[in-house]
Amino acid sequence: MKYHFNDIEAKWQKYWASNQTFKADNHSDKPKFYVLDMFPYPSGAGLHVGHPLGYIASDIYARYKRHKGFNVLHPMGYDSFGLPAEQYAIQTGQHPAKTTEANIKTYRRQMDQIGFSFDWSREVRTSNPDYYKHTQWIFTQLFESYYDKVDDKAQDIADLVKIFKSKGNKEVNAVCDEETPLFNAEQWDAFSIKEQQEILLNYRLTFLSDTEVNWCPVLGTVLANDEIVNGVSERGGHPVVRKKMKQWSMRITAYAQRLLDGLNTIDWPQPLKDSQTNWIGRSDGAMVSFEVKSEKLKAKSVIDVFTTRPDTIFGVSFMTLAPEHELVEKITTDEYKNAVEKYVQATAKRSERDRMADVKTISGQFTGAYAEHPFTKEQIPIWIGDYVLASYGTGAVMAVPCGDQRDYDFATHFNIPIPNIFKDIDISEQACEDKSAVMANSEFLDGLPAKKAIKRMIYEMEKLNIGTGKINYRLRDAVFSRQRYWGEPFPVYYKDGMPQMIDAKHLPILLPEIEKYLPTEDGKPPLGNAKTWYWDEKNNRVVSPPSGDLGDIYPLELNTMPGWAGSSWYFNRYMDSSNSNEFASKESLEYWESVDLYIGGSEHATGHLLYSRFWQKFLFDKGLVPVDEYAKKLINQGMILGTSAFVYRWDFESEDPQKSKKTIFVSKTKMEKIIEERKTIENSKKGISKNKISSSGTIEIPQPTTNNNWSHFTPIHADVSFVNASNELDVEAFKNWREEYKEAEFVTEPDGTFIVGREVEKMSKSKYNVVNPDDICHDYGADTLRMYEMFLGPLEQAKPWNTAGITGVHGFLKKMWRLFFIDEGLEKDPDYYKVDINDEKGYKWFASVKERFEVSDNEPTKENFKILHKTIKKVEEDIANFSFNTSVSTFMIAVNELTKQKCNNRAILEPLLILISSYAPHIAEELWEKLGHNTSISTAKFPVFEEKYLVESTKVYPISFNGKMRFTMELSLDLSKEQIEKDVLAHEKTQAQLAGRTPKKVIVVPGKIVNIVG
RNA sequence: GCUCGAGUGGUGGAAUUGGUAGACACGUUGGACUUAAAAUCCAAUGGACAGUUAUGUCCGUGCGGGUUCAAGUCCCGCCUCGAGUACCA
């Protein structure tokens, strides 16, 4: 019987679905295990072979854990809000929900085909109102919370109001905006409701504010920092400009330290942790105040600066403000007014990108104003310069040219003095950034190294009340508004310009229907086009605005939430995905607790993986989830790259216009030969006038016009589906691919084949190197696809896909299948026949081996057991290390060995099937059934490794001389070191190696190696 | 620039606490079975050299040093590639 993988796989996929084999129970005596994949955005292109890599790995793990007796939660869903569906809607008018639905269908079909053990009954979709209802609710919870620095957790904003009422905010230690005014209880009471609301917005964990945002005019929306790559939008590569807009933000900065600390408690890849650490960017230093004296300023003013090296303050010879700094206008003297304004305008014009790209040009302008050095009381000139960023620290620096390269360069450029404050260090060439340098010329700091000097300086500053120790973070609050349609609507309406939350019982606020998905004519977000988008406060529903007096009807928020809103908590939803009252019941949250294994791409390091940790910590603070880190272990799967195919177009000039019009493609080896020949010709300085290529007719090559410019080859992507395993192009298919290739000429190899060039690139439609898993499943089966993806290499590593190699894995599965069958000679194979009139019946039959299913119940041999238990041991180790590629090799070795041993014993093959069933579940189920089982193999007990089968009595010792292995020798493991040495030295080959010399030393490591020195 | 990761045959990749480098595959070559293909099976396959064969010798894990009886693995110094980040005070 042949291995009919297509039939077998369809059969078992149907079986698993109708029997709900992988449905996870929220009540079980078994220990729980939660295996999660990052859910996909369902894009229109469908899955390519790179996408399922992580899902296959997690599926193997999930299935393995079921065999090991765990109650496994292995869910899947869709991050179904997103830009592409909306862009498509703008172009075609098709509702994004429709596009998304269609894409999800494709995704689901493709995933089902690979045989994943997902519990689909728990599927989530972020664009589903049943789901985003809870996203909206979490948003309202963030709005109703502030961050208490004393308790170091989020608290109810209502508690804060109570404190304001009784004592004002002077004693409150909470995270809030820098500009929050101080007030006492009486003042608070005197504030209008609106004023009180405005103050509370400074404390809320999600808040409205005028923010400098990254505005992308082409996409018509703001972007978060992690959505910008190299100064342009991550999606589409459109330019991004800075713009001030009223936006919702998330006060993620309140959690900066806890997000850092939490990294120590989770088992995530170090590079990912590093990247989050860098993104949060903690720096320890001090805030220092400098008093400003300017003829223009009537009152004294103060410039605050942040520095990580307060100990270098005696080296300050100037200050620099960001051109955007609010004090610039106030302090600039009349004399410098024009020059400063000119400079400020010039920098404002330059885009952020230009400013970033151009790091080397030093520019700046003196303001005419001076600050007073807090210790020496000297006058320090105040400059502005675009190397100081408004968005970091206070937007102002105390410049220490001898200790900071940028300050040094600036000082050199503008001839500002460079006082030296380091002992025995020459700073004539560049600034000294060495922290071990000892201080000098610094009064009470003289002789101290940096670490001690910083401590001392902060102490002195705090004593004199001119500065204070401070920790600064690079992390910015996250902008949470998007000017898009296809996202979660905010549960927010505006009353007197102030945002009001809609009560939980009225959620979800459904996304309204609109006709046009573009911004409105007056530049409002797409929701501005909605006819029914007002809130009736009395009746608590969304309504159309009445004409005339609005009464209790208020406009709703026009922005929607960003993509990361829905993905920041979905892992909790899976625990209880059909719960309509709350995002998940307390009971289910406590049962499943957190993700035991999370698999996904490292590109989410500073996006999803940071935001979701933030939300989890917030939910934890509010007592809504039991743990404050939701994923104990995380693995980043590497990208599968494509192997692009290239044909080479021969471009040359010709006097004959007919010839130069002609498109000529040259086979790769041929091309290399031609290039080689040309080189030889050029080297010997001989010209040629003709180059005859016989296999494809004669092609005349024109006389070179110049030495270099006579002809060249242009690589052109060819679709990889036209190329076979030996890199031969299907020329006809290629010709039919494009109209302009129909008439092209092909210069082939002498044997008539046309060879393409290959190169590894990212898999993408535009490179025609995409391989569709559907095709692989059809040609080789899902089990082969699963095993081959694992076999390609280590899970975490990027690696190229090469369909040619898949035959190895496929052949292995066939070989394993044959272990269960007995060869009964040749038979007519009904699967392969074709009409042949010469045959007496009109058919010509093809012979194939007739095979009968049969396994033996006899006791296996010692050798059989040995190979089985070796395999059990290795596979368990491999799965524990996520080294799935090596376990595939192990299976191959096992099957090769068992085939050689002619083993068909049930006692060996049955456990072997369980081992392999996580990797190749369909074939395992089929053979399991043939073995007489009537339940799924998926919960069969994992075989137990027994050491006794591996115990050896002898060892083949490598005998090496001076570290070089020369021959092997089988010796009993019972031998003593001395006996081994004696036996080895007595061996004739040892004598031959020594050639009469006496060994200086003999190293014997019993069970390992013998090394003879001398 | 800074941080992190990686360099092993023609290719993808193996190699436990330092202990037989190249497992397992792909590809290539040769062979068997076939009228023929497909499928399947067998053998060879890091490089160089010597030998009729058996076999032997040398070189080999990015480069240069070092530690060790023994180094792909440990230490020091470089080079190259990849990822992240970027005037962060």
Short mmCIF file of C-alpha atoms in Angstrom, two decimals, chain A residues 405-746:
data_model
loop_
_atom_site.label_atom_id
_atom_site.label_comp_id
_atom_site.label_asym_id
_atom_site.label_seq_id
_atom_site.Cartn_x
_atom_site.Cartn_y
_atom_site.Cartn_z
CA GLN A 405 32.74 64.79 22.13
CA ARG A 406 29.80 66.79 20.77
CA ASP A 407 30.41 69.64 23.19
CA TYR A 408 34.09 69.48 22.28
CA ASP A 409 33.38 69.69 18.56
CA PHE A 410 30.96 72.55 19.12
CA ALA A 411 33.46 74.47 21.26
CA THR A 412 36.25 73.94 18.75
CA HIS A 413 34.04 75.08 15.91
CA PHE A 414 32.95 78.28 17.65
CA ASN A 415 36.19 78.99 19.50
CA ILE A 416 34.76 78.55 22.97
CA PRO A 417 37.28 77.83 25.73
CA ILE A 418 37.82 74.21 26.73
CA PRO A 419 38.74 74.06 30.42
CA ASN A 420 40.40 70.81 31.47
CA ILE A 421 39.05 69.14 34.59
CA PHE A 422 40.90 65.85 34.35
CA LYS A 423 44.17 65.03 35.98
CA ASP A 424 47.04 64.02 33.69
CA ILE A 425 44.90 63.92 30.57
CA ASP A 426 45.64 65.88 27.44
CA ILE A 427 42.47 67.03 25.77
CA SER A 428 43.94 69.00 22.92
CA GLU A 429 42.74 66.49 20.32
CA GLN A 430 39.44 65.18 21.59
CA ALA A 431 37.20 65.04 24.63
CA CYS A 432 37.96 62.56 27.39
CA GLU A 433 34.98 60.28 27.86
CA ASP A 434 36.90 57.85 30.04
CA LYS A 435 35.02 57.31 33.29
CA SER A 436 38.12 56.22 35.13
CA ALA A 437 39.79 59.62 34.73
CA VAL A 438 40.51 61.44 37.97
CA MET A 439 39.02 64.90 38.53
CA ALA A 440 41.10 68.09 38.75
CA ASN A 441 40.43 71.85 38.86
CA SER A 442 37.10 70.95 40.43
CA GLU A 443 37.34 72.26 43.99
CA PHE A 444 35.96 69.61 46.35
CA LEU A 445 36.00 66.92 43.67
CA ASP A 446 39.73 67.04 42.98
CA GLY A 447 41.34 63.63 43.04
CA LEU A 448 38.11 61.65 42.91
CA PRO A 449 37.27 59.21 40.12
CA ALA A 450 33.97 59.66 38.30
CA LYS A 451 31.86 57.27 40.33
CA LYS A 452 32.72 58.87 43.65
CA ALA A 453 32.68 62.38 42.23
CA ILE A 454 29.14 61.97 40.92
CA LYS A 455 27.90 60.86 44.33
CA ARG A 456 29.64 63.72 46.05
CA MET A 457 28.38 66.27 43.56
CA ILE A 458 24.75 65.23 43.89
CA TYR A 459 25.11 65.47 47.63
CA GLU A 460 26.53 68.99 47.35
CA MET A 461 23.88 70.08 44.87
CA GLU A 462 21.03 68.85 46.98
CA LYS A 463 22.53 70.62 50.00
CA LEU A 464 22.66 73.92 48.11
CA ASN A 465 19.30 73.26 46.49
CA ILE A 466 20.63 73.76 42.98
CA GLY A 467 20.19 70.27 41.68
CA THR A 468 19.05 66.80 42.48
CA GLY A 469 19.78 63.22 41.52
CA LYS A 470 17.49 62.05 38.74
CA ILE A 471 16.90 59.06 36.55
CA ASN A 472 15.90 59.82 33.00
CA TYR A 473 14.36 57.47 30.47
CA ARG A 474 14.53 57.59 26.72
CA LEU A 475 11.14 55.92 26.56
CA ARG A 476 8.39 58.36 25.50
CA ASP A 477 4.70 58.16 26.28
CA ALA A 478 3.01 56.24 23.50
CA VAL A 479 0.69 58.10 21.16
CA PHE A 480 -2.56 56.15 21.08
CA SER A 481 -4.68 57.94 18.43
CA ARG A 482 -4.75 57.05 14.78
CA GLN A 483 -6.55 59.03 12.11
CA ARG A 484 -7.88 55.85 10.59
CA TYR A 485 -11.16 54.05 10.09
CA TRP A 486 -10.25 50.41 10.56
CA GLY A 487 -9.47 50.32 14.27
CA GLU A 488 -11.21 50.25 17.63
CA PRO A 489 -13.38 53.35 18.19
CA PHE A 490 -12.71 55.15 21.46
CA PRO A 491 -15.50 54.89 24.02
CA VAL A 492 -15.24 58.66 24.38
CA TYR A 493 -17.40 61.69 23.73
CA TYR A 494 -16.67 65.37 24.28
CA LYS A 495 -18.61 67.60 26.57
CA ASP A 496 -17.47 71.20 26.73
CA GLY A 497 -14.30 70.07 24.98
CA MET A 498 -13.47 67.61 27.75
CA PRO A 499 -13.37 63.84 27.10
CA GLN A 500 -15.99 61.69 28.84
CA MET A 501 -15.80 57.91 29.13
CA ILE A 502 -18.82 55.86 28.14
CA ASP A 503 -19.89 53.51 30.88
CA ALA A 504 -18.95 49.83 30.63
CA LYS A 505 -22.53 48.68 30.37
CA HIS A 506 -22.97 50.57 27.08
CA LEU A 507 -19.98 49.00 25.38
CA PRO A 508 -19.08 48.13 22.72
CA ILE A 509 -19.27 51.37 20.82
CA LEU A 510 -19.54 49.93 17.34
CA LEU A 511 -17.48 51.21 14.48
CA PRO A 512 -19.90 53.29 12.36
CA GLU A 513 -20.49 52.74 8.67
CA ILE A 514 -19.03 55.38 6.38
CA GLU A 515 -19.01 55.87 2.66
CA LYS A 516 -15.55 57.22 2.16
CA TYR A 517 -12.53 55.91 4.01
CA LEU A 518 -10.54 59.09 3.49
CA PRO A 519 -10.13 62.06 5.82
CA THR A 520 -12.90 64.66 5.62
CA GLU A 521 -12.45 67.76 3.52
CA ASP A 522 -11.63 69.81 6.60
CA GLY A 523 -8.94 67.33 7.54
CA LYS A 524 -10.76 65.34 10.20
CA PRO A 525 -10.17 61.59 10.47
CA PRO A 526 -12.38 59.25 8.39
CA LEU A 527 -14.89 58.85 11.23
CA GLY A 528 -15.72 62.51 10.56
CA ASN A 529 -17.61 61.17 7.54
CA ALA A 530 -19.93 59.10 9.72
CA LYS A 531 -23.50 60.37 9.79
CA THR A 532 -24.34 58.63 13.03
CA TRP A 533 -21.51 59.44 15.37
CA TYR A 534 -22.81 61.41 18.35
CA TRP A 535 -23.50 60.30 21.87
CA ASP A 536 -26.88 60.74 23.43
CA GLU A 537 -26.00 61.09 27.07
CA LYS A 538 -29.56 60.66 28.30
CA ASN A 539 -30.44 57.53 26.37
CA ASN A 540 -26.88 56.24 26.26
CA ARG A 541 -26.67 55.46 22.61
CA VAL A 542 -24.94 56.52 19.43
CA VAL A 543 -27.16 58.86 17.39
CA SER A 544 -27.19 61.22 14.44
CA PRO A 545 -26.89 64.86 15.43
CA PRO A 546 -30.21 66.70 15.48
CA SER A 547 -30.35 69.99 13.63
CA GLY A 548 -30.25 73.01 15.86
CA ASP A 549 -29.70 72.71 19.59
CA LEU A 550 -27.75 69.59 20.48
CA GLY A 551 -29.07 69.36 24.03
CA ASP A 552 -27.65 66.22 25.63
CA ILE A 553 -26.09 65.06 22.37
CA TYR A 554 -22.29 65.20 22.18
CA PRO A 555 -19.75 64.48 19.48
CA LEU A 556 -17.85 61.20 19.72
CA GLU A 557 -14.10 60.81 19.34
CA LEU A 558 -13.08 60.68 15.66
CA ASN A 559 -9.75 58.89 16.08
CA THR A 560 -9.44 55.16 16.42
CA MET A 561 -6.98 53.07 18.44
CA PRO A 562 -3.64 51.90 17.04
CA GLY A 563 -2.88 48.35 15.96
CA TRP A 564 -1.24 47.46 19.23
CA ALA A 565 -4.36 48.06 21.32
CA GLY A 566 -6.00 44.74 20.53
CA SER A 567 -2.77 42.75 20.62
CA SER A 568 -1.81 44.04 24.07
CA TRP A 569 -4.11 41.72 25.97
CA TYR A 570 -5.34 38.98 23.60
CA PHE A 571 -3.38 36.27 25.39
CA ASN A 572 -5.68 36.77 28.38
CA ARG A 573 -8.79 36.58 26.23
CA TYR A 574 -7.95 33.10 24.95
CA MET A 575 -8.33 31.84 28.51
CA ASP A 576 -12.05 32.54 28.37
CA SER A 577 -12.77 33.82 24.89
CA SER A 578 -16.55 33.50 24.87
CA ASN A 579 -17.12 35.43 28.08
CA SER A 580 -19.37 38.37 27.27
CA ASN A 581 -19.41 39.94 30.74
CA GLU A 582 -15.71 40.41 31.32
CA PHE A 583 -12.55 39.99 29.27
CA ALA A 584 -11.97 36.71 31.07
CA SER A 585 -13.32 35.25 34.29
CA LYS A 586 -11.17 35.41 37.39
CA GLU A 587 -11.33 31.65 37.62
CA SER A 588 -10.00 31.07 34.09
CA LEU A 589 -7.31 33.72 34.55
CA GLU A 590 -6.16 32.04 37.70
CA TYR A 591 -6.21 28.61 36.11
CA TRP A 592 -4.20 29.44 32.99
CA GLU A 593 -2.31 32.30 34.67
CA SER A 594 0.29 33.07 32.01
CA VAL A 595 1.80 31.86 28.78
CA ASP A 596 4.33 29.09 29.34
CA LEU A 597 5.78 29.34 25.85
CA TYR A 598 5.34 32.25 23.47
CA ILE A 599 6.73 32.02 19.93
CA GLY A 600 6.97 34.94 17.52
CA GLY A 601 9.19 37.29 15.58
CA SER A 602 11.83 39.55 17.11
CA GLU A 603 10.59 42.48 15.02
CA HIS A 604 7.98 43.09 17.74
CA ALA A 605 10.64 43.71 20.39
CA THR A 606 9.90 47.40 20.94
CA GLY A 607 6.29 47.37 19.78
CA HIS A 608 3.83 44.69 20.73
CA LEU A 609 6.13 42.98 23.22
CA LEU A 610 6.67 46.20 25.17
CA TYR A 611 3.11 47.54 25.05
CA SER A 612 1.59 44.22 26.04
CA ARG A 613 3.91 44.00 29.05
CA PHE A 614 2.80 47.50 30.00
CA TRP A 615 -0.91 46.65 29.78
CA GLN A 616 -0.40 43.43 31.70
CA LYS A 617 1.30 45.33 34.52
CA PHE A 618 -1.53 47.81 34.58
CA LEU A 619 -4.17 45.05 34.67
CA PHE A 620 -2.16 43.42 37.43
CA ASP A 621 -2.12 46.63 39.46
CA LYS A 622 -5.89 46.79 39.18
CA GLY A 623 -6.19 43.22 40.40
CA LEU A 624 -7.60 42.09 37.07
CA VAL A 625 -4.92 39.51 36.21
CA PRO A 626 -2.93 37.29 38.56
CA VAL A 627 0.59 37.96 37.22
CA ASP A 628 2.41 41.05 35.98
CA GLU A 629 4.45 39.29 33.27
CA TYR A 630 2.26 37.33 30.91
CA ALA A 631 4.88 35.23 29.08
CA LYS A 632 7.39 33.25 31.10
CA LYS A 633 9.35 32.05 28.12
CA LEU A 634 9.64 33.48 24.66
CA ILE A 635 11.36 32.21 21.54
CA ASN A 636 11.99 34.24 18.42
CA GLN A 637 11.74 32.17 15.29
CA GLY A 638 14.10 33.23 12.52
CA MET A 639 12.95 34.33 9.13
CA ILE A 640 12.79 31.89 6.24
CA LEU A 641 14.36 33.60 3.28
CA GLY A 642 13.61 33.03 -0.35
CA THR A 643 16.03 31.71 -2.95
CA SER A 644 15.48 34.03 -5.90
CA ALA A 645 16.20 32.87 -9.44
CA PHE A 646 17.86 35.13 -11.99
CA VAL A 647 18.08 35.01 -15.73
CA TYR A 648 20.71 37.22 -17.33
CA ARG A 649 19.78 39.58 -20.08
CA TRP A 650 22.58 40.33 -22.47
CA ASP A 651 22.54 44.03 -23.21
CA PHE A 652 24.82 45.43 -25.87
CA GLU A 653 24.99 48.08 -28.49
CA SER A 654 24.81 47.10 -32.08
CA GLU A 655 24.88 48.98 -35.32
CA ASP A 656 22.20 46.65 -36.51
CA PRO A 657 18.97 48.03 -34.98
CA GLN A 658 17.21 44.66 -35.40
CA LYS A 659 19.83 43.01 -33.21
CA SER A 660 19.87 45.52 -30.38
CA LYS A 661 16.09 45.35 -30.12
CA LYS A 662 16.21 41.64 -29.62
CA THR A 663 16.04 40.40 -26.01
CA ILE A 664 18.69 37.77 -25.37
CA PHE A 665 18.94 35.73 -22.19
CA VAL A 666 22.08 33.80 -21.43
CA SER A 667 22.33 30.70 -19.27
CA LYS A 668 24.41 31.27 -16.17
CA THR A 669 27.36 28.98 -16.85
CA LYS A 670 27.49 30.18 -20.42
CA MET A 671 27.50 33.77 -19.23
CA GLU A 672 30.36 33.05 -16.87
CA LYS A 673 32.29 31.53 -19.73
CA ILE A 674 31.64 34.54 -21.92
CA ILE A 675 32.78 36.88 -19.16
CA GLU A 676 35.86 34.73 -18.65
CA GLU A 677 36.64 34.79 -22.35
CA ARG A 678 36.20 38.52 -22.48
CA LYS A 679 38.58 38.95 -19.62
CA THR A 680 41.15 36.83 -21.37
CA ILE A 681 40.68 38.80 -24.52
CA GLU A 682 40.96 42.11 -22.72
CA ASN A 683 43.98 40.94 -20.82
CA SER A 684 45.75 39.96 -24.00
CA LYS A 685 44.54 43.19 -25.58
CA LYS A 686 43.08 41.44 -28.55
CA GLY A 687 39.84 42.59 -30.07
CA ILE A 688 37.32 40.26 -31.62
CA SER A 689 34.54 40.99 -33.98
CA LYS A 690 32.43 37.88 -33.72
CA ASN A 691 31.40 35.49 -31.05
CA LYS A 692 29.65 32.39 -32.24
CA ILE A 693 27.36 30.48 -29.99
CA SER A 694 26.34 27.41 -31.86
CA SER A 695 23.67 25.92 -29.62
CA SER A 696 21.23 28.73 -30.21
CA GLY A 697 22.25 29.89 -33.64
CA THR A 698 24.88 32.48 -34.22
CA ILE A 699 24.79 35.64 -32.27
CA GLU A 700 27.09 38.30 -33.47
CA ILE A 701 28.62 40.40 -30.82
CA PRO A 702 29.37 43.90 -31.93
CA GLN A 703 32.83 45.30 -31.81
CA PRO A 704 33.42 46.91 -28.44
CA THR A 705 32.75 50.64 -28.63
CA THR A 706 34.93 51.28 -25.62
CA ASN A 707 37.04 48.90 -23.61
CA ASN A 708 34.48 48.50 -20.84
CA ASN A 709 31.21 49.37 -22.42
CA TRP A 710 30.74 46.83 -25.17
CA SER A 711 28.16 44.63 -23.47
CA HIS A 712 26.90 43.65 -20.08
CA PHE A 713 24.48 41.28 -18.37
CA THR A 714 21.46 42.42 -16.38
CA PRO A 715 20.07 39.98 -13.81
CA ILE A 716 16.28 39.72 -13.94
CA HIS A 717 14.12 37.90 -11.40
CA ALA A 718 12.46 34.80 -12.78
CA ASP A 719 9.60 33.17 -10.93
CA VAL A 720 11.04 30.33 -8.84
CA SER A 721 8.22 28.03 -9.95
CA PHE A 722 9.81 27.87 -13.42
CA VAL A 723 13.04 26.45 -12.03
CA ASN A 724 13.73 22.85 -11.05
CA ALA A 725 16.04 21.42 -8.44
CA SER A 726 19.05 21.57 -10.75
CA ASN A 727 18.53 25.28 -11.40
CA GLU A 728 17.25 24.60 -14.90
CA LEU A 729 14.71 27.05 -16.26
CA ASP A 730 11.49 25.92 -17.92
CA VAL A 731 12.10 28.20 -20.88
CA GLU A 732 8.59 27.82 -22.34
CA ALA A 733 6.92 28.74 -19.05
CA PHE A 734 9.20 31.72 -18.73
CA LYS A 735 8.44 32.87 -22.27
CA ASN A 736 4.71 32.69 -21.61
CA TRP A 737 5.11 34.58 -18.36
CA ARG A 738 5.50 38.02 -19.93
CA GLU A 739 4.52 39.36 -23.29
CA GLU A 740 7.96 40.92 -23.82
CA TYR A 741 9.74 37.57 -23.33
CA LYS A 742 7.72 35.76 -26.01
CA GLU A 743 10.18 36.55 -28.75
CA ALA A 744 13.28 36.47 -26.60
CA GLU A 745 16.26 34.35 -27.58
CA PHE A 746 17.82 31.94 -25.10
#
